[in-house]
Coordinates of C-alpha atoms in Angstrom, one line a residue:
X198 CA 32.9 -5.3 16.7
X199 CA 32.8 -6.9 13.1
X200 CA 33.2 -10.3 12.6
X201 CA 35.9 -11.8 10.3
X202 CA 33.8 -12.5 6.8
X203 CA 35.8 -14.0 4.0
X204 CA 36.7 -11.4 1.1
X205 CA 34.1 -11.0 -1.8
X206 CA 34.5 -8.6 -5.0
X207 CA 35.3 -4.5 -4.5
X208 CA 32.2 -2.7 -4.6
X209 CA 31.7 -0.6 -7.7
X210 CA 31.2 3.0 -7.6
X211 CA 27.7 4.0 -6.7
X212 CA 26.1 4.6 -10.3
X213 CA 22.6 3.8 -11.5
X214 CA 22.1 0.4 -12.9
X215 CA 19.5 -1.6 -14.2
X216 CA 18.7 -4.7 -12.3
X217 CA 19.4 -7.8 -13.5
X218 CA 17.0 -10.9 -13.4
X219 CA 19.0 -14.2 -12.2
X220 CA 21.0 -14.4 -8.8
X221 CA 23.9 -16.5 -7.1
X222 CA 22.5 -19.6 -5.7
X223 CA 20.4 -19.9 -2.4
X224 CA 21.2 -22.7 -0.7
X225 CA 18.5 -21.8 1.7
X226 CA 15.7 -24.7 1.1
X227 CA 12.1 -23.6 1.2
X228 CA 10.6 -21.4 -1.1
X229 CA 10.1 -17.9 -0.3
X230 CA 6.7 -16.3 1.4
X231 CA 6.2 -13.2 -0.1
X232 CA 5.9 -10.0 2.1
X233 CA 3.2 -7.0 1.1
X234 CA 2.5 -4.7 4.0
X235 CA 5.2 -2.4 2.4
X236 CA 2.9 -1.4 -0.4
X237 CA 0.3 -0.6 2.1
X238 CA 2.3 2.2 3.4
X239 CA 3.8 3.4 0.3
X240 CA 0.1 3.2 -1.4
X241 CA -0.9 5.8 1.7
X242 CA 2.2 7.6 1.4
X243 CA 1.1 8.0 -2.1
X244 CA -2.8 8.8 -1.6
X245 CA -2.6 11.4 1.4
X246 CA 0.4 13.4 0.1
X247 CA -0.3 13.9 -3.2
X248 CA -4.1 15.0 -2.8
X249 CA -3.8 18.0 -1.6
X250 CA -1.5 19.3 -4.5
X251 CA -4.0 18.6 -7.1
X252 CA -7.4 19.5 -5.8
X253 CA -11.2 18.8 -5.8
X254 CA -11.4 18.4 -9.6
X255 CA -8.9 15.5 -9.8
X256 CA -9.9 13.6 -7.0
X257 CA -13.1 13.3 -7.9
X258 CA -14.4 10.2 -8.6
X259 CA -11.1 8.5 -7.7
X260 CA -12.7 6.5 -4.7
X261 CA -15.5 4.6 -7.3
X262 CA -13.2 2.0 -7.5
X263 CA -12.7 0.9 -3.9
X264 CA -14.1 -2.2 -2.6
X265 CA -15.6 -1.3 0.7
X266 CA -15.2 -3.6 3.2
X267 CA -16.7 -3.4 7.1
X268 CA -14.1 -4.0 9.9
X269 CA -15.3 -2.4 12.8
X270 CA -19.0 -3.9 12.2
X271 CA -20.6 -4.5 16.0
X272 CA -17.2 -3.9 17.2
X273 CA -17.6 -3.1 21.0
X274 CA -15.4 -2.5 24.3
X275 CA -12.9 -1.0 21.8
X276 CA -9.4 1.0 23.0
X277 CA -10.4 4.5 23.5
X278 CA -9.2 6.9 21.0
X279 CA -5.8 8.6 21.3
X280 CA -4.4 11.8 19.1
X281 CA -4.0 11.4 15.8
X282 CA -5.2 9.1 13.3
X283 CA -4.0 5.5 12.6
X284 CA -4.3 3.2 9.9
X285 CA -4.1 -0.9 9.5
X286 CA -2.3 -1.7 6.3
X287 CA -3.1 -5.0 5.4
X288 CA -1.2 -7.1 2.2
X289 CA -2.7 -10.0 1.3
X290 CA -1.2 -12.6 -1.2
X291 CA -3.8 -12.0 -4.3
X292 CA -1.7 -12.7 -7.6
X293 CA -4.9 -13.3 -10.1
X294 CA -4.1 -10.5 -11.9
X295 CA -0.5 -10.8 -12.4
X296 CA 0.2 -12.2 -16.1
X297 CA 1.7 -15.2 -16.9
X298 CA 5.2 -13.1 -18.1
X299 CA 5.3 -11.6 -14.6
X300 CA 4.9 -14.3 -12.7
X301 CA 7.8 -15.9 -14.7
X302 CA 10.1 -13.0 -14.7
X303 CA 9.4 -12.1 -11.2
X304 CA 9.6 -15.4 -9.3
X305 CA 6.0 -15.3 -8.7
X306 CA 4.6 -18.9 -9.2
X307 CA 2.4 -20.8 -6.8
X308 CA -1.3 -20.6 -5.2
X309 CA -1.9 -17.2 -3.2
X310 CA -3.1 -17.9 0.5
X311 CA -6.1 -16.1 2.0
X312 CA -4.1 -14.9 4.7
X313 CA -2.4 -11.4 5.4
X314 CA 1.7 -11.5 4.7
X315 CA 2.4 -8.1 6.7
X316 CA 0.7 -6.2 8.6
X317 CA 1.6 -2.5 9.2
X318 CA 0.3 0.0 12.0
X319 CA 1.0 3.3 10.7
X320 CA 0.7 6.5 12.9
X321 CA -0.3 10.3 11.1
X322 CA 0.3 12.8 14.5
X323 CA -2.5 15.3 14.8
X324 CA -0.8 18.0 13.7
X325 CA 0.1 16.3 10.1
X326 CA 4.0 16.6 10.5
X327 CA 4.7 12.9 11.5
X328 CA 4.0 9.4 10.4
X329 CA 4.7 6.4 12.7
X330 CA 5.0 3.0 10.5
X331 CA 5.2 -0.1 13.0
X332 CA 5.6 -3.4 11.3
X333 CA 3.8 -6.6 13.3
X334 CA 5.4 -9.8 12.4
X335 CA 2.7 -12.0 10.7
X336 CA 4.0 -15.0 12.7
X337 CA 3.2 -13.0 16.1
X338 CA 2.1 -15.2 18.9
X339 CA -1.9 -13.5 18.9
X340 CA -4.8 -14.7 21.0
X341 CA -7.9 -14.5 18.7
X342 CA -10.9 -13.6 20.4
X343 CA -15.0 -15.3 20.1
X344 CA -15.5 -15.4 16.5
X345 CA -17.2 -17.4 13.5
X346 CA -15.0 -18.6 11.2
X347 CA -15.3 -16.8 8.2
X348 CA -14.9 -19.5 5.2
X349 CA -16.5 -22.3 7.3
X350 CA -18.8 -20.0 9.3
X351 CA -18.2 -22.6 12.8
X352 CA -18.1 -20.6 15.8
X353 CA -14.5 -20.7 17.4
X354 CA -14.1 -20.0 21.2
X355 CA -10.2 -17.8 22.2
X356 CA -7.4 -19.6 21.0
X357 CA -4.2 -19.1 20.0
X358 CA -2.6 -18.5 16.7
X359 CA -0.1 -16.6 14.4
X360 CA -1.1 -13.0 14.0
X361 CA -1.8 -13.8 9.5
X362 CA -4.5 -16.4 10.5
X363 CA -6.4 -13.6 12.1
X364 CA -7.4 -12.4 8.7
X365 CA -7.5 -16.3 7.3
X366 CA -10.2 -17.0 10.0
X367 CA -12.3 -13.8 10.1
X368 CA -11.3 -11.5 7.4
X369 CA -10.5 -7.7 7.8
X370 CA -12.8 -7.9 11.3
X371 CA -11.1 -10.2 13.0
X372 CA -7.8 -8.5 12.1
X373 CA -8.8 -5.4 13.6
X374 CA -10.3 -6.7 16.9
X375 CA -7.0 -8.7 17.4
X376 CA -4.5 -5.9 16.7
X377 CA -6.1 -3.9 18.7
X378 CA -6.5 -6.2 21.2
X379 CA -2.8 -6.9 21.2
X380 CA -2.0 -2.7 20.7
X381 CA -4.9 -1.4 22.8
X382 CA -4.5 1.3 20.0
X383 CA -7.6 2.0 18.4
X384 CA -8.4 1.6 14.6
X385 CA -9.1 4.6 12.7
X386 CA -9.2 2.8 8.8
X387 CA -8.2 -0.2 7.2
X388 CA -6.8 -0.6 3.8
X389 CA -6.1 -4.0 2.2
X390 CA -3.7 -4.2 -0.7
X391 CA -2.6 -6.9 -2.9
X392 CA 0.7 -6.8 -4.8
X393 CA -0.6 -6.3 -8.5
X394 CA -1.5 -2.7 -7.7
X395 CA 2.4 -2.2 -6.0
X396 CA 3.6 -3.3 -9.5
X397 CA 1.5 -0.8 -11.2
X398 CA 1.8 2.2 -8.5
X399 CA 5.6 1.5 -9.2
X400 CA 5.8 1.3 -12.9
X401 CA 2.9 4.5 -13.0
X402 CA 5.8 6.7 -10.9
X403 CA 8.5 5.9 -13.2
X404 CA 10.2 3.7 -11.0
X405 CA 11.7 3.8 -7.9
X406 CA 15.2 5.0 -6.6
X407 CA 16.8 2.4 -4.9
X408 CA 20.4 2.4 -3.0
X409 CA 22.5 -0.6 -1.6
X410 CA 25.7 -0.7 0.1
X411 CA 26.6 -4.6 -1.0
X412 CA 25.5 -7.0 -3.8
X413 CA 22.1 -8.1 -3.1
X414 CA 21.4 -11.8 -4.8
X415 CA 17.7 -14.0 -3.6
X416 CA 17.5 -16.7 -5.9
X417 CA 13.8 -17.5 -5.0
X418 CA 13.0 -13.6 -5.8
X419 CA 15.4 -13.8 -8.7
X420 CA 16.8 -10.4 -6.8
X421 CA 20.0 -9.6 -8.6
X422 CA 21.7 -5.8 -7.5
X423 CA 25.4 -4.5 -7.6
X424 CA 26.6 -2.2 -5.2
X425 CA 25.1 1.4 -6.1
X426 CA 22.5 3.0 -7.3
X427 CA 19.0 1.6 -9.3
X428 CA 15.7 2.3 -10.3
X429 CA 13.8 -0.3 -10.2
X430 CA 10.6 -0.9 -12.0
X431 CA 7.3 -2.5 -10.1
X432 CA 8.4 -6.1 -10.8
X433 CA 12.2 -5.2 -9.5
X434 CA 10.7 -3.3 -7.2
X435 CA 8.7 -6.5 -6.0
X436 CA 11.7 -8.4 -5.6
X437 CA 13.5 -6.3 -3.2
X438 CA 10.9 -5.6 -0.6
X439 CA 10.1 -10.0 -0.8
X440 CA 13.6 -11.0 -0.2
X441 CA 14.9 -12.4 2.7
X442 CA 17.3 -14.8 1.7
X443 CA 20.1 -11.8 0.5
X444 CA 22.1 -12.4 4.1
X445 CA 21.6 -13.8 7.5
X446 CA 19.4 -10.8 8.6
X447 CA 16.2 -12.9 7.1
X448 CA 13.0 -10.9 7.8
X449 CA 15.3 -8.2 10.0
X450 CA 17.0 -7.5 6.5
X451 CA 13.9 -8.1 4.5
X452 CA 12.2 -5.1 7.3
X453 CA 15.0 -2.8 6.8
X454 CA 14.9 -2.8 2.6
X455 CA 11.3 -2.3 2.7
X456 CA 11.9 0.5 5.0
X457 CA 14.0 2.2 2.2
X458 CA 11.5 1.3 -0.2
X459 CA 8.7 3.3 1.5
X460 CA 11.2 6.4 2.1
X461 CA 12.5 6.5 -1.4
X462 CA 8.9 5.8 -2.6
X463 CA 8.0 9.5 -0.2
X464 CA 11.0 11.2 -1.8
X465 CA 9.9 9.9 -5.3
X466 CA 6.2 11.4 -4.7
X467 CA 7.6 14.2 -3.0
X468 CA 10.0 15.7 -5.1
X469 CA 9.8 14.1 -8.4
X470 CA 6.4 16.1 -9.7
X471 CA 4.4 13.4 -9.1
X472 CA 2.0 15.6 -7.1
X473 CA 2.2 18.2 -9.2
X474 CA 1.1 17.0 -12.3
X475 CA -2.7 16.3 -12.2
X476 CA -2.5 13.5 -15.6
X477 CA 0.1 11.3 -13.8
X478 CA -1.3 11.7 -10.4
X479 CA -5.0 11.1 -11.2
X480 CA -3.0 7.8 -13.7
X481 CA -1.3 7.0 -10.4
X482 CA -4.1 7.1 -7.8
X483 CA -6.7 5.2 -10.2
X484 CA -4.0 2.7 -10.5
X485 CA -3.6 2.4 -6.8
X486 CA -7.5 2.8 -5.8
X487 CA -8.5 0.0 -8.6
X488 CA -7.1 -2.5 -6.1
X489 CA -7.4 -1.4 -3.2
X490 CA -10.3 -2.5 -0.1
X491 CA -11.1 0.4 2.4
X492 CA -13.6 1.5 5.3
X493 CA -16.8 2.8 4.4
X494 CA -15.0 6.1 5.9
X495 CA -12.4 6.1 3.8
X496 CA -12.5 8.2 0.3
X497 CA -11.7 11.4 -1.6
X498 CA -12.5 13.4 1.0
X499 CA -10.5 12.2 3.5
X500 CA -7.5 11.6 1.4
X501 CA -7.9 15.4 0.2
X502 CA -8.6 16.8 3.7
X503 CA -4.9 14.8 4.6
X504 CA -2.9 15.8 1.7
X505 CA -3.7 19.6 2.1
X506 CA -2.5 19.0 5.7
X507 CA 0.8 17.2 4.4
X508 CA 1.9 19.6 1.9
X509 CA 5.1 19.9 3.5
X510 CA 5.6 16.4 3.8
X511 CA 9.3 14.9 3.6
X512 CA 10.8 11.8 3.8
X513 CA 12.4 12.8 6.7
X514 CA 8.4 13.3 8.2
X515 CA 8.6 9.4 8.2
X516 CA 9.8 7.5 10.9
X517 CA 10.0 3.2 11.2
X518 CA 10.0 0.6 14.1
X519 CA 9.3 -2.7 13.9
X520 CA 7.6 -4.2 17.6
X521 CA 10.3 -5.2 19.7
X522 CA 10.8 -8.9 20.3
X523 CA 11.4 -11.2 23.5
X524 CA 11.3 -14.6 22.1
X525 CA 11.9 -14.9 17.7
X526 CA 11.1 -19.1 17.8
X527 CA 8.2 -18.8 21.2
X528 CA 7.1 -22.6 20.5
X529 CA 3.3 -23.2 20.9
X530 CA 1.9 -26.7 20.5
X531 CA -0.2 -27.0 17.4
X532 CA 0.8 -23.7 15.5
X533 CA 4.6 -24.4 15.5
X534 CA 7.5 -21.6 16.3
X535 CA 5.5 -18.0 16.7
X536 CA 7.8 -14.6 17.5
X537 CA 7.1 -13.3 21.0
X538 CA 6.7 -9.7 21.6
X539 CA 8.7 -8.2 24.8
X540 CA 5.5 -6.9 26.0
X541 CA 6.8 -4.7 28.4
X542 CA 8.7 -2.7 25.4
X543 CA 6.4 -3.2 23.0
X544 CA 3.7 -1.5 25.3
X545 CA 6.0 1.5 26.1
X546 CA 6.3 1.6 21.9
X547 CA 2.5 1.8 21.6
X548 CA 2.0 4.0 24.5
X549 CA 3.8 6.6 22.6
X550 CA 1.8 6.1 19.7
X551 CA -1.7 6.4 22.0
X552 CA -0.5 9.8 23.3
X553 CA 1.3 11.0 19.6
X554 CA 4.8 11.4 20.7
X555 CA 7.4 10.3 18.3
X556 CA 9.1 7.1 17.9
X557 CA 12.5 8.4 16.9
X558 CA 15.3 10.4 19.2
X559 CA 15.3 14.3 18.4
X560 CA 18.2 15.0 16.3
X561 CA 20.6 17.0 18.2
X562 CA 20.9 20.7 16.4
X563 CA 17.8 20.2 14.0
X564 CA 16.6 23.8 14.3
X565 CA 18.5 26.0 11.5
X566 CA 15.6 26.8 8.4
X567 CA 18.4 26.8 5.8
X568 CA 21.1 24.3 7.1
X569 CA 24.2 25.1 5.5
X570 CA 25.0 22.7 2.2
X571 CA 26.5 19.7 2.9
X572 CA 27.9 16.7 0.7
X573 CA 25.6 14.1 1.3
X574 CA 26.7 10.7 3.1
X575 CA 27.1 7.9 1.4
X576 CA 26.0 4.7 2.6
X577 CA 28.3 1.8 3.7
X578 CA 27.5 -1.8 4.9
X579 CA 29.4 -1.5 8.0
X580 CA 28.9 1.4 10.4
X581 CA 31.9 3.9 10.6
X582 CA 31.9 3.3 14.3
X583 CA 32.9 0.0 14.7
X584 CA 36.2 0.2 12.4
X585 CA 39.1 1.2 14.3
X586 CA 41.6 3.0 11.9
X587 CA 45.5 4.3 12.0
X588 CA 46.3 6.6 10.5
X589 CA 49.6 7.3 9.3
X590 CA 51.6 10.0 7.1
X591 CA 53.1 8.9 3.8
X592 CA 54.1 12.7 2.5
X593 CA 56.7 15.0 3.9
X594 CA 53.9 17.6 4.1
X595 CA 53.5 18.8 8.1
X596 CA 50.1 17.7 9.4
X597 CA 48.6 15.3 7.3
X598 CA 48.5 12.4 8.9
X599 CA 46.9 14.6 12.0
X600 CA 44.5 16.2 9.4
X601 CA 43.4 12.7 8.2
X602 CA 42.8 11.3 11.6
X603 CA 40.4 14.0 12.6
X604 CA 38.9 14.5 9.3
X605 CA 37.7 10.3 9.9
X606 CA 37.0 11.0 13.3
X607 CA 34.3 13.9 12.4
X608 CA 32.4 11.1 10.3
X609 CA 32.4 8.1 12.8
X610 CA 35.6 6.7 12.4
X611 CA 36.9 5.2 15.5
X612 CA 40.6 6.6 15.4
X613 CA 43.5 5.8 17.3
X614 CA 43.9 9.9 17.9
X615 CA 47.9 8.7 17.4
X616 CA 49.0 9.4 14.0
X617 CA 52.2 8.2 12.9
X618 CA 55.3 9.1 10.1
X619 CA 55.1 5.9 7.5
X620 CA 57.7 4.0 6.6
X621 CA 57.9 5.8 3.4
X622 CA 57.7 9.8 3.1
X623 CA 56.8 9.9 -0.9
X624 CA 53.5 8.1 -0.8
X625 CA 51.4 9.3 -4.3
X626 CA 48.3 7.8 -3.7
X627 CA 47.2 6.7 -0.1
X628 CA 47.1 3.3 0.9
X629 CA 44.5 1.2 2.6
X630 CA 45.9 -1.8 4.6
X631 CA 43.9 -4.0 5.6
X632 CA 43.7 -7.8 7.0
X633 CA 41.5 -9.6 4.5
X634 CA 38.8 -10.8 7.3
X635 CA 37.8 -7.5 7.8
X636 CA 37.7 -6.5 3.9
X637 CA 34.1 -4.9 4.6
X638 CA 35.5 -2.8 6.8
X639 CA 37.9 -1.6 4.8
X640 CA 35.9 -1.1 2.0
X641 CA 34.1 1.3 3.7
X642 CA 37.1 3.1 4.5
X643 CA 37.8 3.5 0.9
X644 CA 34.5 5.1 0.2
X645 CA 35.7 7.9 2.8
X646 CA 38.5 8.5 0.7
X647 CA 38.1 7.8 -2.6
X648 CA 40.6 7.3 -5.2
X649 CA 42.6 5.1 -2.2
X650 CA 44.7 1.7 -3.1
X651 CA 43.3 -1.2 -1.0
X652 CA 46.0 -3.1 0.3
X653 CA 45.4 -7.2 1.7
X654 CA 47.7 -7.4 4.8
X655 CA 47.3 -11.5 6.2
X656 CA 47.5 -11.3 9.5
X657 CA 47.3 -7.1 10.3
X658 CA 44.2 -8.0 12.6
X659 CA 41.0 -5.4 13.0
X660 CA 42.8 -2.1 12.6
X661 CA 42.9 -0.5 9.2
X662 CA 45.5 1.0 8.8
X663 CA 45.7 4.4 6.3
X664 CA 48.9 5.7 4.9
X665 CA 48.1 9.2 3.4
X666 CA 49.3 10.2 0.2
X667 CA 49.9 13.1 -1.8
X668 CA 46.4 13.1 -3.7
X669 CA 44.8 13.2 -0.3
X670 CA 42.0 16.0 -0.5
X671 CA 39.0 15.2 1.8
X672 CA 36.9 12.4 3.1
X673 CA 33.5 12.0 2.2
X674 CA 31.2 11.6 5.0
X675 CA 29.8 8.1 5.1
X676 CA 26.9 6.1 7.2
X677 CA 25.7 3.1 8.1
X678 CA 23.0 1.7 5.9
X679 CA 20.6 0.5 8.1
X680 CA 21.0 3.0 11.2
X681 CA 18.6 1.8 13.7
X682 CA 18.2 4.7 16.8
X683 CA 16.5 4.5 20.0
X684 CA 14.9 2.3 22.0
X685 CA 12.6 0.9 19.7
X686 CA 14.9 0.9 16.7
X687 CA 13.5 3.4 14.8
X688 CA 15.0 5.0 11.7
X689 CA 13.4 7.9 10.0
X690 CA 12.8 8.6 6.1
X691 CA 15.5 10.6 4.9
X692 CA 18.2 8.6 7.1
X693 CA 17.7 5.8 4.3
X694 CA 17.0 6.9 1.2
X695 CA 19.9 7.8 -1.8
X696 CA 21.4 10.9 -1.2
X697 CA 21.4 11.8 2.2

């Protein structure tokens, strides 16, 4: 049920925008640790899809510019290998080569840690139609196993730490042996990305689409977004997928926008001739490989051999989970508050990526080839489902109160299935009472039928109630914006990106 929230402004209609530097005060103290394991993905997203459209002759050469790295050096009693192949995205916090104006303009002051900030497992099934992304917290409780510690080089016996000091202690190694100690799924490659190249991927597609339901504000990002529609360049772009201070979601909020990032960053590649233009894909993957730390195994060849396999690739193809949590503030005497995986969910979620089954629920009547046309939904910041609305008729026309309550039913809407005569029977344009506790609520109401009058009622309690005019027409079909599914809370691509 939703909670009572105090009123703020109406949400404008859903329009492209530019973003706007600045932001309502935080009164959140701390400063902001920035979060980079969503570049990973969407740097992978970029590589594997788009190779395959463009060929041998552009993709050679590309992979000079990697820094190899060595993570499964003298590796041994390892997980055994599953279907599929799976990735370790690593973001570190390197901001060396972001100029002084960027680092102004884009909140990005401060020393850079030699840790990891996200870490991301992602999943490609065997036969190329499906990618897994599983966020790990980097404050997950992790047992680190024997190792030498890589900046001071004294040998270090098990202990326990957060899941970031893996890489602080023993580098890209010691990363791998621990997640997949803590996984048991085994590491196919590992790609390390700082968030210079993110900026530059972004700016080098043309930006990013980006849709939000409510006003996002994060004064330590200077994160500043209207309800509706943007595009964001790679330093707006940076903002939204670092902040966490927007609501009271914190890092669950900060997840889900960087879940959206990643879709709409498929859809962009996808389906916005990215791929098929060989200048600004060979501009865009020399932008992205110039930064970027691989396996030895990882190159051309393999990024060609994946992209002709994901030709066919859609954001829907994409599905998310982050690992499912027992204890968010586990206490442990030294390190401080760690988040505690549920480890018998968390194996069950991992499990399914060992044997390549996917993460999300099948949608029921997926089959048709050429679905008929539909109006896209539009998202809403609070789920049809949970506003209960009455429905009554303001006209003298037969029905159409009946015709309104089913209409809101058939997109979520949680109707009384009673509709009522109104007071008045020469209602023009229909009316949206609501109590002003659950103004949200009703807002999202009114984006089901636009061109309605919101009406504060003190006192009216949950229900909204609708009075239906003479300039009703239709509702617009309308979902949540961050519709988690399943039992490990999985949303795929095209369920969170503009326009679906």
């Amino acid at each position: 049920m939703p909670q009572p929230h105090r009123p703020t402004r109406p949400a404008r209609p859903p329009r492209p925008q530019r973003a706007r530097r600045g932001g309502a005060p935080d009164r959140r103290r701390g400063k902001d640790r920035p979060r980079w394991g969503v570049r990973l993905a969407a740097g992978l997203a970029v590589a594997v899809l788009g190779s395959g459209a463009i060929g041998h002759a552009v993709m050679t050469g590309l992979d000079t510019g990697i820094e190899r790295v060595d993570p499964f050096k003298d590796m041994k009693n390892r997980p055994q290998a599953g279907h599929g192949l799976n990735f370790l995205l690593v973001g570190t916090d390197g901001r060396d080569k972001i100029t002084p104006a960027d680092k102004s303009a884009y909140r990005l002051g401060g020393a850079p840690c030699h840790c990891t900030d996200t870490v991301m497992l992602v999943h490609l099934s065997a036969d190329r139609e499906r990618a897994s992304v599983v966020s790990l917290p980097r404050d997950s409780y992790a047992e680190l196993p024997e190792h030498r510690d890589e900046s001071s080089g004294k040998q270090h016996g098990p202990h326990p730490v957060k899941l970031n000091a893996a890489y602080a202690e023993g580098g890209p190694q010691l990363t791998v042996r621990t997640v997949e100690n803590m996984t048991r799924v085994k590491i196919d490659h590992y790609l390390e990305v700082d968030f210079a190249s993110f900026m530059k991927t972004v700016d080098a597609m043309g930006g990013v689409e980006i849709c939000t339901a409510k006003a996002l504000h994060d004064q330590n990002t200077g994160l500043d977004l209207l309800p509706g529609s943007h595009r964001l360049s790679g330093g707006q772009a940076l903002q939204y997928v670092r902040s966490r201070h927007v609501d009271g979601a914190a890092d669950l909020g900060r997840m889900q926008r960087q879940q959206r990032f990643v879709a709409a960053l498929i859809k962009q590649a996808t389906g916005g001739g990215v791929l098929l233009n060989p200048v600004k894909f060979k501009e865009l993957s020399s932008t992205l490989l110039g930064s970027v730390r691989a396996d030895r195994g990882f190159g051309s060849e393999q990024m060609l051999a994946l992209g002709q396999a994901l030709r066919d690739f859609t954001p829907s193809s994409s599905e998310f989970a982050s690992v499912p949590i027992g204890d968010p503030s586990y206490a442990v005497k030294g390190i401080g508050s760690t988040v505690k995986w549920d480890e018998p969910k968390a194996s069950k979620l991992f499990e399914a990526l060992r044997l390549d089954r996917p993460l999300a629920p099948a949608a029921p009547g997926r089959q048709p080839a050429s679905p008929p046309q539909r109006q896209p939904a539009v998202p809403v910041d609070v789920a049809p489902g949970q506003i209960r609305v009455q429905v009554e008729n303001g006209t003298r026309i037969d029905g159409l109160g009946g015709r309104v309550d089913t209409a809101l039913r058939a997109t979520g809407f949680d109707t009384t299935r009673s509709p009522g005569n109104g007071a008045s029977r020469d209602v023009k344009r229909t009316v949206i009472a609501y109590d002003p506790r659950w103004d949200r609520s009703a807002r999202t109401v009114s984006t089901a039928l636009p061109g309605s009058e919101l009406r504060a009622v003190a006192g009216q309690g949950r229900t909204v109630l609708v009075i239906a005019g003479a300039d009703y027409r239709k509702v617009v079909p309308v979902r949540p914006e961050d519709p988690h599914q399943g039992r490990f809370g999985v949303v795929t691509g095209d369920q969170v990106i503009c326009g679906t």
